[in-house]
Structures are given as structure tokens and as C-alpha cells.
Short mmCIF file of C-alpha atoms and ligand atoms in Angstrom, two decimals:
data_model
loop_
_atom_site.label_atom_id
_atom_site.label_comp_id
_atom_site.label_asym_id
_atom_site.label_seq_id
_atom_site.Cartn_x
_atom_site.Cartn_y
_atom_site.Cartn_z
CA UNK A 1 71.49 173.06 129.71
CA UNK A 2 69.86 173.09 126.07
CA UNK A 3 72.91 174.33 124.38
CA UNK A 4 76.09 173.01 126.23
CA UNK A 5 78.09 172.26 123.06
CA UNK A 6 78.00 176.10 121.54
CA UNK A 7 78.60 177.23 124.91
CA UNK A 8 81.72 175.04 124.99
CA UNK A 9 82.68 176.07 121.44
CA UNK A 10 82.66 180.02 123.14
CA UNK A 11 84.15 179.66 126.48
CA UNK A 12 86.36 176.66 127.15
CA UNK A 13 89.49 175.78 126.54
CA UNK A 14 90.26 172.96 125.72
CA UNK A 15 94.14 171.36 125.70
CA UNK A 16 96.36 173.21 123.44
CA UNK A 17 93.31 174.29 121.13
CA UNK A 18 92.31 177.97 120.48
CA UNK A 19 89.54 179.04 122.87
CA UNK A 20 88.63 181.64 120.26
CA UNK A 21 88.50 180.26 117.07
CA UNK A 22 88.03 176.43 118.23
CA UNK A 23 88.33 173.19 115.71
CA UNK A 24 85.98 170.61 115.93
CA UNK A 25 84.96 168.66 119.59
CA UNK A 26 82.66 165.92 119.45
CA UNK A 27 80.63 165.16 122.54
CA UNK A 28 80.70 162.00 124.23
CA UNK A 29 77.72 160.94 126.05
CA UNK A 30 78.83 157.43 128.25
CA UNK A 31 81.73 155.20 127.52
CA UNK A 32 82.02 151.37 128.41
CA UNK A 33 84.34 148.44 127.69
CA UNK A 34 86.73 149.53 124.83
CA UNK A 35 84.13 152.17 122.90
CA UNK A 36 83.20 155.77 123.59
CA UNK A 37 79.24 156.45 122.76
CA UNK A 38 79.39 160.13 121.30
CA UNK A 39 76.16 162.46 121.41
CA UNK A 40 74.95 161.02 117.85
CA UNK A 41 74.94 157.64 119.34
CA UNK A 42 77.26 156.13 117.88
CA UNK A 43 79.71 154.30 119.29
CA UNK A 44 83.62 153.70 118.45
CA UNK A 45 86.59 152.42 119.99
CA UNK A 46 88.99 154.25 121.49
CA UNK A 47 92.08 153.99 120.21
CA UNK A 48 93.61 156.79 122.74
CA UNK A 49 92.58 155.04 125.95
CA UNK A 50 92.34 158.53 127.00
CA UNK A 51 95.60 159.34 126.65
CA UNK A 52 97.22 156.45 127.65
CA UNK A 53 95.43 155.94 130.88
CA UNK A 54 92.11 153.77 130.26
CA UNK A 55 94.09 150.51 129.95
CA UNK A 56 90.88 148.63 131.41
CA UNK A 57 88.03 150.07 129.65
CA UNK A 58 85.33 152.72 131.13
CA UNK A 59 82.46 151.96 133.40
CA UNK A 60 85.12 149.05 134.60
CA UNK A 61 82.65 147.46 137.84
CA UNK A 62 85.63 147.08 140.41
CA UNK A 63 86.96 150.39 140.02
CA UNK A 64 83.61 151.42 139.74
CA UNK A 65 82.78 149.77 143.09
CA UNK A 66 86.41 150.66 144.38
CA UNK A 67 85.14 154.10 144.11
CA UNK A 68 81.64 154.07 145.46
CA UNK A 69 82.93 152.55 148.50
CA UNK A 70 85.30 154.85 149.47
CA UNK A 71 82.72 157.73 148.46
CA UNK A 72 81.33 156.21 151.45
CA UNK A 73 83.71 156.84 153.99
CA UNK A 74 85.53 159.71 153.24
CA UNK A 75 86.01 161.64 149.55
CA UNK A 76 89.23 163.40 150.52
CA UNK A 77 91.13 164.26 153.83
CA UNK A 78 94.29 166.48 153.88
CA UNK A 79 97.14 164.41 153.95
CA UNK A 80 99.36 166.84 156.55
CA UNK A 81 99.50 165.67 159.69
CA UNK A 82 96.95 162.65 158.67
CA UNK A 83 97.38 159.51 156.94
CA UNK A 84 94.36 156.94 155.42
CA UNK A 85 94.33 152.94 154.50
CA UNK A 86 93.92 153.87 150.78
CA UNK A 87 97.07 155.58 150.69
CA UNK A 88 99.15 153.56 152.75
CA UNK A 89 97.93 150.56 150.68
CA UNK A 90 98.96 152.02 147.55
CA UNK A 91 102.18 152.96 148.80
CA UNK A 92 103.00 149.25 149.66
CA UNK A 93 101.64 147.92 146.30
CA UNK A 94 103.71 150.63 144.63
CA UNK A 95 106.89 149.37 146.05
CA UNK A 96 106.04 145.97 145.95
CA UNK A 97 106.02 146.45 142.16
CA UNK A 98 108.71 148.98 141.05
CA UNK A 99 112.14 148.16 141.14
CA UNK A 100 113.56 146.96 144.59
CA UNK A 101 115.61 150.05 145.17
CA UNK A 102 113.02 152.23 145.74
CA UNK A 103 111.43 152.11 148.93
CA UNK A 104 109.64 155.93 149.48
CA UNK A 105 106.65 157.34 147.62
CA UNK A 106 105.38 160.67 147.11
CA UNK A 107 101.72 161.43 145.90
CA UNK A 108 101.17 164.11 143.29
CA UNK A 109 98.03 165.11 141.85
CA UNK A 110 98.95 165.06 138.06
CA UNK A 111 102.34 163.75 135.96
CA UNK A 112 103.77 167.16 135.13
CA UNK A 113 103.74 167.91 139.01
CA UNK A 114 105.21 164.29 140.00
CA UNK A 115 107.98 165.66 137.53
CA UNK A 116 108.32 168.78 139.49
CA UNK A 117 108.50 167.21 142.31
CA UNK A 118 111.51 164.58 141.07
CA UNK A 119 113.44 167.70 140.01
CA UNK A 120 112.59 168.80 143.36
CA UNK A 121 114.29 166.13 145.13
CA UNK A 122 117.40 165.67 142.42
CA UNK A 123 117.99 169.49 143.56
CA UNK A 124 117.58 169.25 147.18
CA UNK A 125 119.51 165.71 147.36
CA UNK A 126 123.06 167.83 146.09
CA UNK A 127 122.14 170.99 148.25
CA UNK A 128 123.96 170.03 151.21
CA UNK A 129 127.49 169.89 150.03
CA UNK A 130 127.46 170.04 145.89
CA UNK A 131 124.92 172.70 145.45
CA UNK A 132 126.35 174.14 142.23
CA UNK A 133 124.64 170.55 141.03
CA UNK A 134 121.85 172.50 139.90
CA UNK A 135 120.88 171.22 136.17
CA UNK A 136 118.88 168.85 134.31
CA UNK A 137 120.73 166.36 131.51
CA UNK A 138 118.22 165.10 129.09
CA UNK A 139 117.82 163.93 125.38
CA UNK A 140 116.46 165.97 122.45
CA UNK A 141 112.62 164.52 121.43
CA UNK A 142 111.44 164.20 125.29
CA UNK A 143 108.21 164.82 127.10
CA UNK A 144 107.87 165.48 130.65
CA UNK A 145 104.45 167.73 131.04
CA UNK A 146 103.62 171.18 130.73
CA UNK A 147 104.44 172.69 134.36
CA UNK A 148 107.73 174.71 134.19
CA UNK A 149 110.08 172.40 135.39
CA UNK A 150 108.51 169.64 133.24
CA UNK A 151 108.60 172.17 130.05
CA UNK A 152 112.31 173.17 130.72
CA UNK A 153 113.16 169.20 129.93
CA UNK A 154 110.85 168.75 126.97
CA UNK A 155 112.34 169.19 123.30
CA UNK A 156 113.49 172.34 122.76
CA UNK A 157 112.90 172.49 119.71
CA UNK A 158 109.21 170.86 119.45
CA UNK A 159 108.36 171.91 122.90
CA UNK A 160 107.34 175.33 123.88
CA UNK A 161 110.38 176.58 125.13
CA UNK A 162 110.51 179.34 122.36
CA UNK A 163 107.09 180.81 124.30
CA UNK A 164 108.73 181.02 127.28
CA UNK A 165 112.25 182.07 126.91
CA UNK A 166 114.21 183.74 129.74
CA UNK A 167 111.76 182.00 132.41
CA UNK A 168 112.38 178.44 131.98
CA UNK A 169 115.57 176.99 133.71
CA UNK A 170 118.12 176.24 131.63
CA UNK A 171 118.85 172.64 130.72
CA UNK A 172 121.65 170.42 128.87
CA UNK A 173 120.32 168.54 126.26
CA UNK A 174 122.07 165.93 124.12
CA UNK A 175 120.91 163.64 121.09
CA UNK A 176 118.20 161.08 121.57
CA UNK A 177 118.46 157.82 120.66
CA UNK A 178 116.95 156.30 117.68
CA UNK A 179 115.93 152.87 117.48
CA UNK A 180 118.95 150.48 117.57
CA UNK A 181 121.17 153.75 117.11
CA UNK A 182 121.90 154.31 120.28
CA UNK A 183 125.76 154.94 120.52
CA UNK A 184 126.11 158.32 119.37
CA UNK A 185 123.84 159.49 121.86
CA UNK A 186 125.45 157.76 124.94
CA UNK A 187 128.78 158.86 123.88
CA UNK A 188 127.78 162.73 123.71
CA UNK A 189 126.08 162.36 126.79
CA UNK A 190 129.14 160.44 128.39
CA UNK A 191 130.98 163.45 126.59
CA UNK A 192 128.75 166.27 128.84
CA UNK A 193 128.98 164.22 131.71
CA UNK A 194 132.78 164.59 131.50
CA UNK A 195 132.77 168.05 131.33
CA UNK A 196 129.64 169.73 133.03
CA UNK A 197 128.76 166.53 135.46
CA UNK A 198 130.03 168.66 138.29
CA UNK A 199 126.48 171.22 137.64
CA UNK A 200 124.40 167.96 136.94
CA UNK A 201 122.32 167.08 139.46
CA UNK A 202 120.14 164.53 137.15
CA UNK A 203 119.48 163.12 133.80
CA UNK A 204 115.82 162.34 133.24
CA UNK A 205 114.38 159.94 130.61
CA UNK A 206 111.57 158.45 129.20
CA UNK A 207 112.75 154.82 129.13
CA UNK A 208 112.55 152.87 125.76
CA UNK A 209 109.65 155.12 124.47
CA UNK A 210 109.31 159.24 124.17
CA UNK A 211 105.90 159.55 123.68
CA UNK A 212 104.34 162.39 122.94
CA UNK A 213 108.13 164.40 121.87
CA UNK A 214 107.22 161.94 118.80
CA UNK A 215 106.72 158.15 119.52
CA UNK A 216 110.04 157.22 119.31
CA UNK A 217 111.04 153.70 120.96
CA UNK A 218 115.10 153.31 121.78
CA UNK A 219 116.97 150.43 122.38
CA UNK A 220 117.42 149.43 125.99
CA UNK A 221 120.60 149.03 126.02
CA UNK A 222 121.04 152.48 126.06
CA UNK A 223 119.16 152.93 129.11
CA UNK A 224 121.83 150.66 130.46
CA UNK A 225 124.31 152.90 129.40
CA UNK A 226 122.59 155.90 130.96
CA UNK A 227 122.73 154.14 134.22
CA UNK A 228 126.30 153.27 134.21
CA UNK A 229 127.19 156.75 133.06
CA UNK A 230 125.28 158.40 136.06
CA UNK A 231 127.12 155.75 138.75
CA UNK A 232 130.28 157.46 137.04
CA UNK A 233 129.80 161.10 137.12
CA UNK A 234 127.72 160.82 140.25
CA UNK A 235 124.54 161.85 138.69
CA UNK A 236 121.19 160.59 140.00
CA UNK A 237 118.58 158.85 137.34
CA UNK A 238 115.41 160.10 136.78
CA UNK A 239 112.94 158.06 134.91
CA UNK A 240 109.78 159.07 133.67
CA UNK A 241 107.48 155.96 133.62
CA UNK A 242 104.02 158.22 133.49
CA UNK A 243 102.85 156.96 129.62
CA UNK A 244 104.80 153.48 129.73
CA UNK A 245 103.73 152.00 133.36
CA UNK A 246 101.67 149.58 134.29
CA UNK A 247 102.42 147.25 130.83
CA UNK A 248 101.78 149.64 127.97
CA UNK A 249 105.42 148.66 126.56
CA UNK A 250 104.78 144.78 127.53
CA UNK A 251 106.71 145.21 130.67
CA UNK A 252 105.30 146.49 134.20
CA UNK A 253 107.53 149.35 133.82
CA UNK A 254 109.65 150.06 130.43
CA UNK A 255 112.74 150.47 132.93
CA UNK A 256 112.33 146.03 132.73
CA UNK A 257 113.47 146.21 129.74
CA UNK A 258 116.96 146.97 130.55
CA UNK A 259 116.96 145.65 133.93
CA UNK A 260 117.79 148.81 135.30
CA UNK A 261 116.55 150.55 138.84
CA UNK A 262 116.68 154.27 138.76
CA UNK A 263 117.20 156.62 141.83
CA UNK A 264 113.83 158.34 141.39
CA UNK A 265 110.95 157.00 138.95
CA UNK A 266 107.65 158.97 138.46
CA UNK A 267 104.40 157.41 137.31
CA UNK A 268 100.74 158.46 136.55
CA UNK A 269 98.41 158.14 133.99
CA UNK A 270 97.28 154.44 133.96
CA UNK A 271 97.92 154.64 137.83
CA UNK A 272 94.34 154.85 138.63
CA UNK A 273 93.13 153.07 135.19
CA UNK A 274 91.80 156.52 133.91
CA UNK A 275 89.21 157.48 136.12
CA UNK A 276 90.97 160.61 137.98
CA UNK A 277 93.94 162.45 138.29
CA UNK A 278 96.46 161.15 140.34
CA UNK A 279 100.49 160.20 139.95
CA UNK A 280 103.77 159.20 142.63
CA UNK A 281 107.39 159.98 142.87
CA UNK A 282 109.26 156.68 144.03
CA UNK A 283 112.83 157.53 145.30
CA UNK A 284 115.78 155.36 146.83
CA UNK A 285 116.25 155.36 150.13
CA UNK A 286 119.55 157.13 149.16
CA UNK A 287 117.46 159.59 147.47
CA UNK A 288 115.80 160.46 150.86
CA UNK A 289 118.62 160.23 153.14
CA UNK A 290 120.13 163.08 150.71
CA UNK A 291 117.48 165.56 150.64
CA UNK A 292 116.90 165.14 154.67
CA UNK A 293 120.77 165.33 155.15
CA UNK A 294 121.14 169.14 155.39
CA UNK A 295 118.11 169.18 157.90
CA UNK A 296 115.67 170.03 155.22
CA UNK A 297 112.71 168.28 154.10
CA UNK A 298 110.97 168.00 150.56
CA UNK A 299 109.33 171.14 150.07
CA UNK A 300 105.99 169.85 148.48
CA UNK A 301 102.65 169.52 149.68
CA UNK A 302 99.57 169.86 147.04
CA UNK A 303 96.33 169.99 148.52
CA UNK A 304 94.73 167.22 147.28
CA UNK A 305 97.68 165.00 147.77
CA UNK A 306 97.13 161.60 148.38
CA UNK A 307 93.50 161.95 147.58
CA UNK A 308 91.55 158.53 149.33
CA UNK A 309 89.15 158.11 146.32
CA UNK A 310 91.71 158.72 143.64
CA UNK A 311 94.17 155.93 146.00
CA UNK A 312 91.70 153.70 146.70
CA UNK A 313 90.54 153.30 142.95
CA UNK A 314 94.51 152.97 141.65
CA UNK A 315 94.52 150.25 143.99
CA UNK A 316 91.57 148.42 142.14
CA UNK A 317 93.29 149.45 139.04
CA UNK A 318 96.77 147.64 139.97
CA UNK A 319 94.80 144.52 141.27
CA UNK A 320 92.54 144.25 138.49
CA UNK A 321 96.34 144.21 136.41
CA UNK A 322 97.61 142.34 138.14
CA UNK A 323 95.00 139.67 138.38
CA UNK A 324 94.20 139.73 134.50
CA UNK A 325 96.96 137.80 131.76
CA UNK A 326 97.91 141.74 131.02
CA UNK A 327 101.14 140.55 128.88
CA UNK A 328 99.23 138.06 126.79
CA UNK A 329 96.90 140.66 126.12
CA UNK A 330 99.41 143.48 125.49
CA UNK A 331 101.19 141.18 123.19
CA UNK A 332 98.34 140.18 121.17
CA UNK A 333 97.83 144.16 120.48
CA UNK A 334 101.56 144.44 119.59
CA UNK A 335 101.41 141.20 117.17
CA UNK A 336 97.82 143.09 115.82
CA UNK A 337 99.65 146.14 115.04
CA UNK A 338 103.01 144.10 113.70
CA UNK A 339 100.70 142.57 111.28
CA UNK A 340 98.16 144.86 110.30
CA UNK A 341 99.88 147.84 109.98
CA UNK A 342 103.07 145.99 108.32
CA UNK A 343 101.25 146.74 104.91
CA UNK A 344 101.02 150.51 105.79
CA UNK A 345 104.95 150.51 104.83
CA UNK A 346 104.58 150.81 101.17
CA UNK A 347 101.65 153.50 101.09
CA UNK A 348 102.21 156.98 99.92
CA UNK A 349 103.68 159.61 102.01
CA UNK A 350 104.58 156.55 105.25
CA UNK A 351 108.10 157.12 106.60
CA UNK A 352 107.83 154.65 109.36
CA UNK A 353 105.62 151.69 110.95
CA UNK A 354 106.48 150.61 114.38
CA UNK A 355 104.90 148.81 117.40
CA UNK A 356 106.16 148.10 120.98
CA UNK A 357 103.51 146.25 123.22
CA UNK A 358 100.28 147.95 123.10
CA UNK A 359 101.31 151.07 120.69
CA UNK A 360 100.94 150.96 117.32
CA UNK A 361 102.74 153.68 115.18
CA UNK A 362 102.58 155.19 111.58
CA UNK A 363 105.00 157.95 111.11
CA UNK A 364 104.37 160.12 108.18
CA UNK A 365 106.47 162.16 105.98
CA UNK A 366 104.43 165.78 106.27
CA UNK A 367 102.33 166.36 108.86
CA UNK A 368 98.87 165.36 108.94
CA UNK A 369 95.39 166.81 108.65
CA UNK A 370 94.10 166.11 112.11
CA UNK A 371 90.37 166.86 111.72
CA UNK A 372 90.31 165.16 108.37
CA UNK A 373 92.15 162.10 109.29
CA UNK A 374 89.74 162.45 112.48
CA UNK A 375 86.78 162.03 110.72
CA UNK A 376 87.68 159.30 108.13
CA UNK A 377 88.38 157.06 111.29
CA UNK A 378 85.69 158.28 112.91
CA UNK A 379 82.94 156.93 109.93
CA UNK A 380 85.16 153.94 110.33
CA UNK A 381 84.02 153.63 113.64
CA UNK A 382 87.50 154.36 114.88
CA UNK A 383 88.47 157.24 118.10
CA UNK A 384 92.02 158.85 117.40
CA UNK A 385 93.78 162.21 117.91
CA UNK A 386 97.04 162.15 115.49
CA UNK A 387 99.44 164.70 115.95
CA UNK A 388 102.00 166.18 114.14
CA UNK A 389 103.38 163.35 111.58
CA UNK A 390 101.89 160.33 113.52
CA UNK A 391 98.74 158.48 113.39
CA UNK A 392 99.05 156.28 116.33
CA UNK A 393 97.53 154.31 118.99
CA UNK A 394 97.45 153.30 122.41
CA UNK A 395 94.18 151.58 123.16
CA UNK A 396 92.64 149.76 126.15
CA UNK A 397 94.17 146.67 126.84
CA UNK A 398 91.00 144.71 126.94
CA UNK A 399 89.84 145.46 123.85
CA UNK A 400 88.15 142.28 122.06
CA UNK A 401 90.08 140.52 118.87
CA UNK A 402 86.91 142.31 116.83
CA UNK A 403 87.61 146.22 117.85
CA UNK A 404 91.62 145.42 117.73
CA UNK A 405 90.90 144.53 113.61
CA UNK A 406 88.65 147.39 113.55
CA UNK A 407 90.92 149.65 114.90
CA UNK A 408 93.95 148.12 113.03
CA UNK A 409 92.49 147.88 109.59
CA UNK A 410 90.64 151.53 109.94
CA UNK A 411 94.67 153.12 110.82
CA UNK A 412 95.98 150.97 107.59
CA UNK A 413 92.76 152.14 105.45
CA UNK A 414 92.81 156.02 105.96
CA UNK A 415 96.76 155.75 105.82
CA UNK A 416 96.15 153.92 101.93
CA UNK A 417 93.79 156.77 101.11
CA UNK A 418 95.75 159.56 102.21
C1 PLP B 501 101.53 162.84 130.06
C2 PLP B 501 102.93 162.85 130.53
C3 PLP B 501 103.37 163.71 131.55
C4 PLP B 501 102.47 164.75 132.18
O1 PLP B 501 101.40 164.20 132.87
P1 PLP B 501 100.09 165.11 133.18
O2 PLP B 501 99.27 164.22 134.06
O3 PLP B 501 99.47 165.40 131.85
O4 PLP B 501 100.57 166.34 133.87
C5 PLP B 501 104.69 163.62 131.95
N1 PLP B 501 105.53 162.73 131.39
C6 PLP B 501 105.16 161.89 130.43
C7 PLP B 501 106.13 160.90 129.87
C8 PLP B 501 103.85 161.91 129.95
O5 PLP B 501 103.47 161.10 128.95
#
């Protein structure tokens, strides 16, 4: 096709972008190590790792291979009624890493459906005897996906709950954290806990950082007092670990931090190191035992759940984590950022710099110009999608020292000519 590009600039949507009147896309042609290599050929680093997910690179040769291999023996099998080594193996190394009290998975096909499927089981685990335990707790600034479910828990306020009033269940919300300010917000939610904990049937958080609600980071020690509040109200814990798994916060999971164990903890994203779409539900045992107890059984089941490829190449993923100094690495981003961005403080128009492992932050006063912005970094060899106030970044954790100063100097440079 001579003329893909126009035809994508008439017909496709792409995510939250007008179909009809689109901005700017650039085309990207291959991608390897840390760097993207658009359609012009040039090449830049990407800052995004696609959305938080590409912590090793692209074109990465053992997921690569992980992949081929299992194109060999089978590229998907339903998972009803059948089971498959990739799976199963996943399951184990899933457990094996997450926080001892969780001991069943479930495999989802994206993050905003592992959400709806956590909500899922919070809601069937009270249905037996306390089925007027029927709402969601949350704080203000979260993101949890775009599915309905998901959306009902996002911000209200920044989220798109003003599109879809009257269909979206109807939440609690209380104030989120903000950085070592954490007391207010655990004593209003202790405060709705007290008087609505009887209708709660979960709180759900993103612990220590809400990512795209605004790229806030919180203190952990209010994820500690989360988890004691929940014990004491009888509330189950629902942790969203789909943007900070797998080390993006310097820990395995951001829950580490606070050396807390939820009752159910969803994850995605960097599960399969970027290369397809797949995410898990992890619940307690007690979690289980609750949603079996009135003879029912989750009522899930996507298609493509438990897909062997997108398995088999998560496993690789974890491995290739796990075998690689991961925290040395992360922490040589975060020091990167600490340091090279420090100067961005005192520029025109910066309300906040802040870093927490391998996300680097600059928090603006107005909003920016995307495209514009876009394009400066981009002839500074640079790949990054700001959004509202914040130019940020989340890139690949192998990135070499030269692309981390590239990347670090190019945020600090458009940010001093802005
Ligand atoms: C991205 C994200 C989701 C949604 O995941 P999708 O795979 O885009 O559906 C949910 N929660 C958090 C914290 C996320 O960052």
C-alpha cells in the first residue's frame, strides 16, 4: 500500500485522538534496543517505552525467540476446559514473585479488563452473606483503564465520567495523597470507612504512583494505612500494579515499598515486556474461598484468555528481569533524572520536578502544547507524548548511559525554552 499514512490520517482512530480532524502521527518503521526508527529514518529513543511496557527494548532476541518457538507449537488454544505449559508456568512465576498471600491467578487480555475482573471478584466475594457490599472506595487523581468498571474508579473529575453519566456505577471517592501529605487523606478515608464501610466491598489503589490521573507519587506509608484501615472495616484491598510492576518504581512491585500484601493485585503492561497484550488478577486464597462460597464461580472467561504466545513470551520477559541487575539499572535512571532534571526547577512556567525509579517528571503550571513540545524533542532526537501539564518519562530500562543524557538533557532543554 503506496499511501498507508493518508489512509490512516482518514480512517483510524487512534487512542483518544479525533478520527476526523486527526493531529499529527509519525510512522515508525522498526524499533530496536532503546530507539524507535520512524519512516524518515531517523532514529530516537523512546522515552515512553510504549507506554510503560517496553522495559527491555524492541527486537529483544529471547523474547524474540520465546515467541518464535511457541509460534511453533501452538499460537493460541481456548483456555476452557484446556490448560498449556506456558500458562501454567507463568502462573507459578507469578506467585513466586508477588506477595506471599496470593496464591490464584487469573489471565486477562488487557489492564482495564484485569480491573474488571478484580471488581468482579471484590463483588462476588461479599455476595453470599453482605451483598449490600456493593461499592468501590478510591482516591481522587486515579487511573484504572477505560472499560466501565475501570472508568467508574478513575478521577472524576479528569476522567471521563462527565461523558458517561447515569451509566457508570457509582463510586466513593476521597482525597489522594500528595507526596509526604498523606494524613488528610487516610483520615477521610478512615472517616468513609466508618460510615459507609458496610456498602464497601473494596478500595482500589495505585500504590505509591497514579500514573496517568497525573504522575503523582505518595508516600508509602499511606498505603500502610490503607491496609490497616481495610483489616478494620472489613474491606478487601485492591491494588493496581499494571504501570508500576515489574521494577518501574525500583521495587518488583510498588506494593514493596510499604511492605504490604493486598487481597487482590492486578498487573499488565510490562508483563510480557511490550510485545502483546496480555495482564493477571492475583487474589488470596481468601479471596477465592469467598467468591466460590455461595456455590458460584467467577463469571469471566475472554476468549483469548491465557493466550500461549502472549504467556510464553511474559515468561521470557520475567526471566530476562530477573536475570539482568534490573535495580542497579532502574536506579541509575532515577539518579539520571534526580540530576538532570534538578535544574528544570527554576525554569519558567515548572511547578514541579520529581523522579521515583525509572520515571522522570516535570510538572508544569498550564498545560502544554503537545505537538510542539513533540517536535522540539523529536529534532532532539528524543520520543515523548506529554499530556496535560507533564512532560515525563518512563523509558526502557536498558537504555545506555548515552541515550539516558540524551533523553535527560533534551526534557531539561525544551522545558528552558518553553
Ligand atoms: C494502563 C493502565 C490500565 C489499563 O490497562 P490497558 O491495558 O490499557 O487496558 C489500568 N491501570 C493502570 C494503573 C494503568 O496504568
Amino acid at each position: 500500500m503506496k499511501d498507508w499514512v493518508s489512509f490512516d490520517r482518514r480512517h483510524v482512530w487512534h487512542p483518544y485522538a479525533s478520527v476526523l480532524n486527526p493531529g499529527p502521527v509519525h510512522a515508525v518503521r522498526s524499533a530496536r534496543g532503546a530507539s524507535l526508527e520512524l519512516a524518515d529514518g531517523r532514529w530516537v529513543v523512546d522515552g515512553m517505552a510504549s507506554w510503560w511496557c517496553a522495559i527491555h527494548g524492541y527486537n529483544v532476541p529471547e523474547l524474540n525467540d520465546a515467541v518464535s518457538r511457541q509460534l511453533e507449537r501452538m499460537a493460541h488454544v481456548m483456555f476452557g476446559g484446556l490448560t498449556h505449559e506456558p500458562a501454567v508456568r507463568l502462573a507459578s512465576r507469578l506467585l513466586e514473585l508477588a506477595p506471599a498471600g496470593l496464591q490464584h491467578v487469573f489471565f486477562a487480555d488487557s489492564g482495564s479488563v484485569a480491573v474488571e475482573v478484580a471488581l468482579k471478584m471484590a463483588l462476588q466475594f461479599w455476595q453470599p452473606g453482605q451483598a449490600e457490599k456493593r461499592r468501590i472506595l478510591t482516591i481522587r487523581h486515579g487511573y484504572h483503564g477505560d472499560t466501565f468498571g475501570a472508568m467508574s474508579v478513575c478521577d472524576p473529575v479528569t476522567g471521563m465520567h462527565h461523558l458517561f453519566s447515569g451509566m457508570l456505577p457509582r463510586q466513593l471517592f476521597v482525597a489522594a495523597p500528595a507526596g509526604q501529605q498523606w494524613e488528610h487523606a487516610a483520615e477521610e478515608m478512615a472517616s468513609v470507612l466508618g460510615a459507609h464501610g458496610h456498602e464497601i466491598a473494596a478500595v482500589i489503589l495505585e500504590p505509591v504512583v497514579q500514573g496517568a490521573g497525573g504522575m503523582r507519587f505518595y508516600a508509602p506509608a499511606f498505603l500502610r494505612q490503607v491496609r490497616r484501615l481495610c483489616d478494620a472495616h472489613d474491606v478487601l484491598l485492591i491494588l493496581d500494579e499494571i504501570a508500576t510492576g515489574f521494577g518501574r518504581t525500583g521495587r518488583m512491585f510498588a506494593c514493596e515499598h510499604a511492605g504490604i500484601e493486598p487481597d487482590i493485585m492486578c498487573v499488565g503492561k510490562a508483563l510480557t515486556g511490550g510485545y502483546m497484550s496480555l495482564a493477571a488478577v492475583l487474589a488470596s486464597h481468601e479471596v477465592a474461598r469467598g467468591v466460590e462460597a455461595g456455590g458460584q464461580v467467577l463469571m469471566h472467561g475472554p476468549t483469548f484468555m491465557a493466550n500461549p504466545l502472549a504467556c510464553s513470551v511474559a515468561l521470557a520477559s520475567i526471566d530476562l528481569l530477573l536475570s539482568s541487575p534490573w535495580q542497579e539499572r532502574v536506579g541509575r535512571i532515577e539518579q539520571a533524572f534526580r540530576d538532570g532534571l534538578e535544574s528544570c526547577r527554576s525554569a519558567r512556567g515548572v511547578a514541579d520536578v520529581r523522579a521515583l525509579g525509572a520515571i522522570g517528571v516535570i510538572e508544569m503550571k498550564q498545560p502544554v502544547d503537545v505537538s510542539s513540545v513533540q517536535e522540539r524533542l523529536l529534532s532532539k532526537g528524543v520520543w515523548l507524548r506529554p499530556f496535560g501539564r507533564l512532560i515525563y518519562a518512563m523509558p526502557p530500562y536498558v537504555l545506555s548511559d548515552q541515550e539516558l543524557s540524551l533523553l535527560v538533557q533534551a526534557m531539561a532543554e525544551v522545558v528552558h525554552e518553553l
